[in-house]
Coordinates of C-alpha atoms and ligand atoms in Angstrom, one line a residue:
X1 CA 54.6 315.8 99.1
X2 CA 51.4 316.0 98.1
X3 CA 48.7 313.2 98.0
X4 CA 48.4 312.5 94.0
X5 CA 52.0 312.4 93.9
X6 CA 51.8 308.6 94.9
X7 CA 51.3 307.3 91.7
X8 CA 55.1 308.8 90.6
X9 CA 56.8 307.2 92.9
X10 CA 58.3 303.1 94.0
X11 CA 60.1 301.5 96.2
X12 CA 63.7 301.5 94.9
X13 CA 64.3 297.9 96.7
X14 CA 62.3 296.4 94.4
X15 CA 60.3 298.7 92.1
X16 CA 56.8 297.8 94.3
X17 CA 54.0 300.4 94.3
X18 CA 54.1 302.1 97.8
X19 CA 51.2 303.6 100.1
X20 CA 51.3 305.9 102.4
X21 CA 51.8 304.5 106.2
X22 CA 51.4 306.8 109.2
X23 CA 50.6 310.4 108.8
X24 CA 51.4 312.2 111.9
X25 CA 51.3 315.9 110.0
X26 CA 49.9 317.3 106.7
X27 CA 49.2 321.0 105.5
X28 CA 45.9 320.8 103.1
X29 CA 46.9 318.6 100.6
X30 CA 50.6 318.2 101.6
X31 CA 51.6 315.5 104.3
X32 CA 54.6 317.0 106.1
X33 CA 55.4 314.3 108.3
X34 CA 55.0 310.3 108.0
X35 CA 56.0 307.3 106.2
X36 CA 55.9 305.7 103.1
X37 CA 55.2 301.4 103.0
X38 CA 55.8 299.3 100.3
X39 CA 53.0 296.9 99.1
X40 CA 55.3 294.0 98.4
X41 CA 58.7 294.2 100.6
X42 CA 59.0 295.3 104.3
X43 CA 60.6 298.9 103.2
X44 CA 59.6 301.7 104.7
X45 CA 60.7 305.1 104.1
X46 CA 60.1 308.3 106.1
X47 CA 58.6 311.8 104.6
X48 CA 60.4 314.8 106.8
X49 CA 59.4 318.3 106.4
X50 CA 57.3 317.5 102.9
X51 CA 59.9 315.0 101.4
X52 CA 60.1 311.3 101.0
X53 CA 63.4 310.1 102.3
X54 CA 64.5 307.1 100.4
X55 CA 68.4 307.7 101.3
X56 CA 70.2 308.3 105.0
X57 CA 70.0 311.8 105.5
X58 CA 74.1 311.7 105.6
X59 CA 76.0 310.3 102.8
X60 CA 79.3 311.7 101.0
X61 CA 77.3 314.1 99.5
X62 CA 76.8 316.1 102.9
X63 CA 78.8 318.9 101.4
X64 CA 76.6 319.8 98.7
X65 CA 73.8 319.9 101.0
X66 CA 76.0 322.8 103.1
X67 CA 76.5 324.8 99.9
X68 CA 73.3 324.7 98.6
X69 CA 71.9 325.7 102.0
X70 CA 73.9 328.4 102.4
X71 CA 73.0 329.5 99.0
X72 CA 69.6 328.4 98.7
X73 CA 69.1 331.4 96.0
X74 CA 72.7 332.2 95.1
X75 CA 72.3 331.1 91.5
X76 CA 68.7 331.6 91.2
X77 CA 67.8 334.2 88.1
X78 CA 65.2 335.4 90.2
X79 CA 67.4 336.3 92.4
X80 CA 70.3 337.2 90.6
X81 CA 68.3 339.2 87.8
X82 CA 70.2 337.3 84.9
X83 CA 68.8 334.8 82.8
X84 CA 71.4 332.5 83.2
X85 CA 69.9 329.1 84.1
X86 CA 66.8 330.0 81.9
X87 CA 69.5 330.3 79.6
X88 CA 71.4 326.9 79.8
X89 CA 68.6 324.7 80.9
X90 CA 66.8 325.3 77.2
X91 CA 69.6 325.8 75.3
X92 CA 71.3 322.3 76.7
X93 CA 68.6 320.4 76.8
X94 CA 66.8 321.5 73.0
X95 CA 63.5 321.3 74.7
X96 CA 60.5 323.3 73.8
X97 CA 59.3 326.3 76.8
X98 CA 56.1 324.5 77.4
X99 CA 55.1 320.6 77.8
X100 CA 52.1 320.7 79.7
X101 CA 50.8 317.0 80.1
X102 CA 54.4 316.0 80.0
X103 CA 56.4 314.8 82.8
X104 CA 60.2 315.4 82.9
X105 CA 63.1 314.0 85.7
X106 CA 65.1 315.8 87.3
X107 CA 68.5 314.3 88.8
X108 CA 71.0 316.0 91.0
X109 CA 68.6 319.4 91.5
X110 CA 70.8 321.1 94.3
X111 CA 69.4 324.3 94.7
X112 CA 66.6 324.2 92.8
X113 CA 67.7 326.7 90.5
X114 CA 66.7 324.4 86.8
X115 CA 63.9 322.8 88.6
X116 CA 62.5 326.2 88.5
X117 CA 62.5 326.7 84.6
X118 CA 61.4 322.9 84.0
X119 CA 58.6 324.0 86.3
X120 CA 57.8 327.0 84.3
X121 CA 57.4 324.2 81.3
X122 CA 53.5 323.5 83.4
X123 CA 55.2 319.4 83.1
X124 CA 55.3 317.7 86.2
X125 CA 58.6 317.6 87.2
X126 CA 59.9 315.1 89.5
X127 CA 63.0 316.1 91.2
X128 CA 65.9 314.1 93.1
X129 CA 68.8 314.9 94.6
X130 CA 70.6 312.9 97.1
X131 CA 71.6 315.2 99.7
X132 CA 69.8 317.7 102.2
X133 CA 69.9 320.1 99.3
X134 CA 66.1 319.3 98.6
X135 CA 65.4 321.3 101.4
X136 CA 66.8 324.1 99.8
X137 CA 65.0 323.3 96.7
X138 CA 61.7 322.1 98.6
X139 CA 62.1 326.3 99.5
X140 CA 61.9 327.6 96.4
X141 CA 59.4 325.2 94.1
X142 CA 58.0 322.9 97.0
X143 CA 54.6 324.1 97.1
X144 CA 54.2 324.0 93.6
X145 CA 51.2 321.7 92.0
X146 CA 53.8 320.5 89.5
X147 CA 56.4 319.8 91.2
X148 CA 57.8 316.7 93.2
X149 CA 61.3 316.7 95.2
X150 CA 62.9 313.7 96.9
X151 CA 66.0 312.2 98.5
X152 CA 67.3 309.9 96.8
X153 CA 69.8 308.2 94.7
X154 CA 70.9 308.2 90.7
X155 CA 71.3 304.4 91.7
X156 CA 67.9 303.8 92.8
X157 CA 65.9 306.1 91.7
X158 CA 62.7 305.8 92.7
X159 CA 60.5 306.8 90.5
X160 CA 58.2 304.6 87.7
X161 CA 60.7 303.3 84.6
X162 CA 59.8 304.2 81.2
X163 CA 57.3 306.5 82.7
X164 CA 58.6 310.0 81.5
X165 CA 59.2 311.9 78.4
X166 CA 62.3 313.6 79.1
X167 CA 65.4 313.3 81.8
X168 CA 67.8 315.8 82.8
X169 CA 71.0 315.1 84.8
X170 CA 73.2 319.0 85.1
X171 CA 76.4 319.2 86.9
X172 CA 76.1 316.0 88.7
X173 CA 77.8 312.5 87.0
X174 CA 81.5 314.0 87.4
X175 CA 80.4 314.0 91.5
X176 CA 78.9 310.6 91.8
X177 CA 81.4 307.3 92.8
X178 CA 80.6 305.7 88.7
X179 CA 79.7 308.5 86.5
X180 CA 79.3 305.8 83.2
X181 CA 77.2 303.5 85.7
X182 CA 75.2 306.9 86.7
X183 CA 74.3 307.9 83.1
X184 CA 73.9 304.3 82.0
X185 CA 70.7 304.8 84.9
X186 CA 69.0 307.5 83.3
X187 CA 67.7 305.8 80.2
X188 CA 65.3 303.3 81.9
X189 CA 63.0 306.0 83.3
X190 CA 61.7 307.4 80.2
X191 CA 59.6 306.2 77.3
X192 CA 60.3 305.6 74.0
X193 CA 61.2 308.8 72.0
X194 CA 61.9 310.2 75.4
X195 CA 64.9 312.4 75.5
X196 CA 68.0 312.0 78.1
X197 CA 70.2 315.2 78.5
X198 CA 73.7 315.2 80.6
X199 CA 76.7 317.0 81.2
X200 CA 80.5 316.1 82.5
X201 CA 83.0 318.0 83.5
X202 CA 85.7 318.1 81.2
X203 CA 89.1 316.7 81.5
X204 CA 91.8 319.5 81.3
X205 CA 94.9 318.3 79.4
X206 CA 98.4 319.7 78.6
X207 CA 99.0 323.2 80.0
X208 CA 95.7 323.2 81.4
X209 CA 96.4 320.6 83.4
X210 CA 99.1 321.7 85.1
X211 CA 97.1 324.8 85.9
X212 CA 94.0 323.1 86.7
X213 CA 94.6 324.1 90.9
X214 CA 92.0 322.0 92.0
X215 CA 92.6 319.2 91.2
X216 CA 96.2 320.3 93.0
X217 CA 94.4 321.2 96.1
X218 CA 91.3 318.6 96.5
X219 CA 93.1 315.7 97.9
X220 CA 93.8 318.0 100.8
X221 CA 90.8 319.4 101.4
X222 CA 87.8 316.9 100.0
X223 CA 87.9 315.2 103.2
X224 CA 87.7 318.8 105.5
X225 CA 84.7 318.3 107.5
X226 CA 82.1 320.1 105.5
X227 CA 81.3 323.5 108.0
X228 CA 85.3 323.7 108.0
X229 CA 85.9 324.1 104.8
X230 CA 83.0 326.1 104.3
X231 CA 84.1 328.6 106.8
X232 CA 87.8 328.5 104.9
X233 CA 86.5 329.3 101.4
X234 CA 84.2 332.2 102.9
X235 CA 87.3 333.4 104.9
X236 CA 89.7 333.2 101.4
X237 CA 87.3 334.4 99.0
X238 CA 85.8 337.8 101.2
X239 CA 89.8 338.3 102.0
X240 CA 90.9 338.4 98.2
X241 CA 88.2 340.1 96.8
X242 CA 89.6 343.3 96.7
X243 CA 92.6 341.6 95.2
X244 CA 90.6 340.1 92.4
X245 CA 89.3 342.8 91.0
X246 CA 93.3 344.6 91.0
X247 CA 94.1 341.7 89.2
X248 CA 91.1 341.1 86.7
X249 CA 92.0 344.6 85.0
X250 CA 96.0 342.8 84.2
X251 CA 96.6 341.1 81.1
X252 CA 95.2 337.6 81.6
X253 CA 93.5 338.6 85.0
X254 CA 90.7 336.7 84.8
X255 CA 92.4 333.4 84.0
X256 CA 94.9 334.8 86.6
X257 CA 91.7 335.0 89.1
X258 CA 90.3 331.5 88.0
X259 CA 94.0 330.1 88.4
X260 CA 93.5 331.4 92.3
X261 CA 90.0 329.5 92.7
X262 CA 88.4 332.8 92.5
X263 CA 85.8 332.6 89.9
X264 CA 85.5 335.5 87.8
X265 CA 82.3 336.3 86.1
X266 CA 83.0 340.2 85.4
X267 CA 82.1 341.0 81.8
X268 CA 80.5 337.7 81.2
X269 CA 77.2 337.7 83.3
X270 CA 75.7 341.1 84.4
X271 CA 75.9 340.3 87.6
X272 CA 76.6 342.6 91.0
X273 CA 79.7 342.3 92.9
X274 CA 78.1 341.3 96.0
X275 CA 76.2 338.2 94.0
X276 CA 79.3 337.6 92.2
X277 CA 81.3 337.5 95.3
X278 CA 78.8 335.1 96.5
X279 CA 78.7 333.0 93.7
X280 CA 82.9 332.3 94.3
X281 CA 82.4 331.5 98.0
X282 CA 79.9 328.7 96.5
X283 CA 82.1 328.0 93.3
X284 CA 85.0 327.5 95.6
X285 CA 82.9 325.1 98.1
X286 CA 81.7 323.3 95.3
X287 CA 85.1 322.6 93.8
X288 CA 87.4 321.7 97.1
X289 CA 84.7 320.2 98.6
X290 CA 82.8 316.7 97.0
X291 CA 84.1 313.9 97.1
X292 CA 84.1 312.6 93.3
X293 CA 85.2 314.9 90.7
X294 CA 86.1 312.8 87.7
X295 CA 86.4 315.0 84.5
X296 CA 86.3 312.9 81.2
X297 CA 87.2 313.1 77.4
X298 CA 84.6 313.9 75.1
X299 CA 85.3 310.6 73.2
X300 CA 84.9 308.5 76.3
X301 CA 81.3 310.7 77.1
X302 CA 80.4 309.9 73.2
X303 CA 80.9 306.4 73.6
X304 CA 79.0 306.0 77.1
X305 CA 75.6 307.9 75.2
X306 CA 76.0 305.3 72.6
X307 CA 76.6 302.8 75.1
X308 CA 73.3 303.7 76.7
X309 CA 71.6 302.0 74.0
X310 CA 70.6 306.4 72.9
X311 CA 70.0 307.0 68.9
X312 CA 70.3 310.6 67.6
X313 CA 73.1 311.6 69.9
X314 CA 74.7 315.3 70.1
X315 CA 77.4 315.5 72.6
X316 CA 80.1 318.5 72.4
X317 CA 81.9 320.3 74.7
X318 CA 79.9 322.7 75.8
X319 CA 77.7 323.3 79.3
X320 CA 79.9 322.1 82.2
X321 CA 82.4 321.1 79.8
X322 CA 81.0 318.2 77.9
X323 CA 76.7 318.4 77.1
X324 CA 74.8 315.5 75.6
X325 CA 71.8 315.1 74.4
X326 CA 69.9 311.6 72.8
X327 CA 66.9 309.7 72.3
X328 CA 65.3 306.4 73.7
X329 CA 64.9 304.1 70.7
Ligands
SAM401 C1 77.3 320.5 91.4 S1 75.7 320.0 92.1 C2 74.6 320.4 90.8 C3 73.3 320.9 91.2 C4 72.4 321.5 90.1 N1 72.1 320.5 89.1 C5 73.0 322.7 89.5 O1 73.7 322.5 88.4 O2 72.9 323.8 90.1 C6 75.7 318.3 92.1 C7 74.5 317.7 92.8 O3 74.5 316.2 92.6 C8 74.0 315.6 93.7 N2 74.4 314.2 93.8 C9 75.7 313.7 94.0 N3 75.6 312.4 94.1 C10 74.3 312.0 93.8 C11 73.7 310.7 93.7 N4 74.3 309.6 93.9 N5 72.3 310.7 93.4 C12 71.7 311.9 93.2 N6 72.3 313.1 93.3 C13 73.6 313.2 93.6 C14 74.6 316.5 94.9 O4 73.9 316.3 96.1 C15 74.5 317.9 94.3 O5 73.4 318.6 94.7

């Protein structure tokens, strides 16, 4: 973290300012190694390799750190060529392509790979997620003079309260243990006529249901050791490749493909088979593997935005299912 980042951050315990303790490593302006005190309670929290740690460094989101390690870049545009993240993070969110002066939240980051386009905004972004997949994203926009990763928690997040103008939450409240109480959280760190912008997965019904294999298969495998399962999904997707592309030129191939937790992307992103390939190894990991998955109805997402005390609300299915948008009174 850099010095002048300080002022963005508190001690989730009990919202004190904090101050740097002992440096033992920095890089310029950067402290790589050392520890964070807070002025009013005896926490203390350690920064490792650039990031303060406000949460153990295993939790039940270990998995998620795996997957986005192994594919730190994976679902980068810059690395996959497509706009595709450009794409959904302004589309999703409705917010203008630059907010310098602004600063905007970012929770659940994985990767990295939105934190890069809210970045590109020139707002100072401050970005959590609470497994070791900030190292991944510490990789890619780290170093940037904009940009502020962490460890940490949706339920104590520790960063100032009604302190930013905008909050964005992507592909995370389905995964964590309360996904109302999760959103509910989001509110409080922005101003007033600051916007909040989430997404759920959605909850498959009739038919779909049935054919939803996932949730079939995830009680079996959510509580495979992380590197296992991994290994497994590598092993099944790089063995029915060849296979999937047979079958996505049937009739209903593609849904056939999906059906077989082989995501398939042909025709709808220009992307190479290799990156597509390696976007299914990740797609699989990332749907066997957490340990929450708790699709919803869009009514009951509707009523949790209004429940957030949010005016001027606009949620639809849409981006991961079900996309919401609204506005601190
Ligand atoms: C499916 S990934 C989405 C990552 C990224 N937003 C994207 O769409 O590419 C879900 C992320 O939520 C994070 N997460 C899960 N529980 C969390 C919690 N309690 N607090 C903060 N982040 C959490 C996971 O570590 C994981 O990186």
């Amino acid at each position: 973290m850099q010095e002048s980042h300080l002022k963005h951050i508190v001690c989730p315990k009990c919202r004190a300012d904090l101050k740097f303790g002992e440096i033992t490593k920095r890089e310029g302006n950067r402290i790589e190694t050392g520890e964070l005190a807070c002025t009013k309670c005896d926490a203390k929290y350690p920064i490792a390799r650039f990031i303060p740690r406000f949460v153990p460094m295993e939790n039940y989101a270990a998995g998620f750190g795996l997957q986005w390690n192994e594919h730190a870049r994976t679902q980068y545009d810059s690395y996959s060529g497509c706009p595709i993240s450009e794409t959904r993070f302004f589309e999703e969110t409705g917010w203008p392509r630059k907010m310098p002066g602004e600063t905007i939240i970012e929770i659940g980051s994985g990767s990295g790979r939105f934190t890069e386009h809210a970045a590109g905004t020139e707002a100072t972004v401050l970005s959590l997620d609470y497994s070791f997949a900030v190292e991944a994203n510490y990789a890619s926009n780290g170093v940037k003079e904009n940009v502020l990763i962490v460890q940490g928690d949706i339920y104590a997040i520790p960063f100032r309260e009604g302190a930013a103008d905008r909050i964005f939450c992507f592909g995370v409240l389905q995964h964590t243990p309360d996904p109302k109480k999760s959103l509910l959280e989001l509110p409080r760190f922005v101003k007033s006529g600051g916007s909040v912008v989430a997404d759920n997965y959605v909850m498959p019904t009739g038919i779909r249901k049935l054919l939803a294999t996932k949730y079939w298969v995830r009680p079996f495998t959510k509580n495979i050791h992380p590197p296992t399962l991994y290994k497994f999904c590598k092993f099944y997707v790089n063995l029915m490749w060849p296979l999937s592309r047979v079958i996505h030129h049937l009739p209903k191939g593609k849904y056939i493909n999906w059906r077989l937790l082989l995501s398939d992307h042909r025709g709808e992103f220009d992307l190479s088979e290799k990156t597509m390939r390696e976007w299914a190894i990740l797609d699989m990991m990332d749907k066997l593997g957490p340990a929450y998955d708790f699709p919803q109805h869009l009514e009951t997402i509707q009523q949790w935005f209004a429940d957030a005390g949010l005016k001027d609300c606009d949620v639809r299915h849409g981006y991961n299912g079900i996309q919401g948008r609204g506005t601190k009174p």
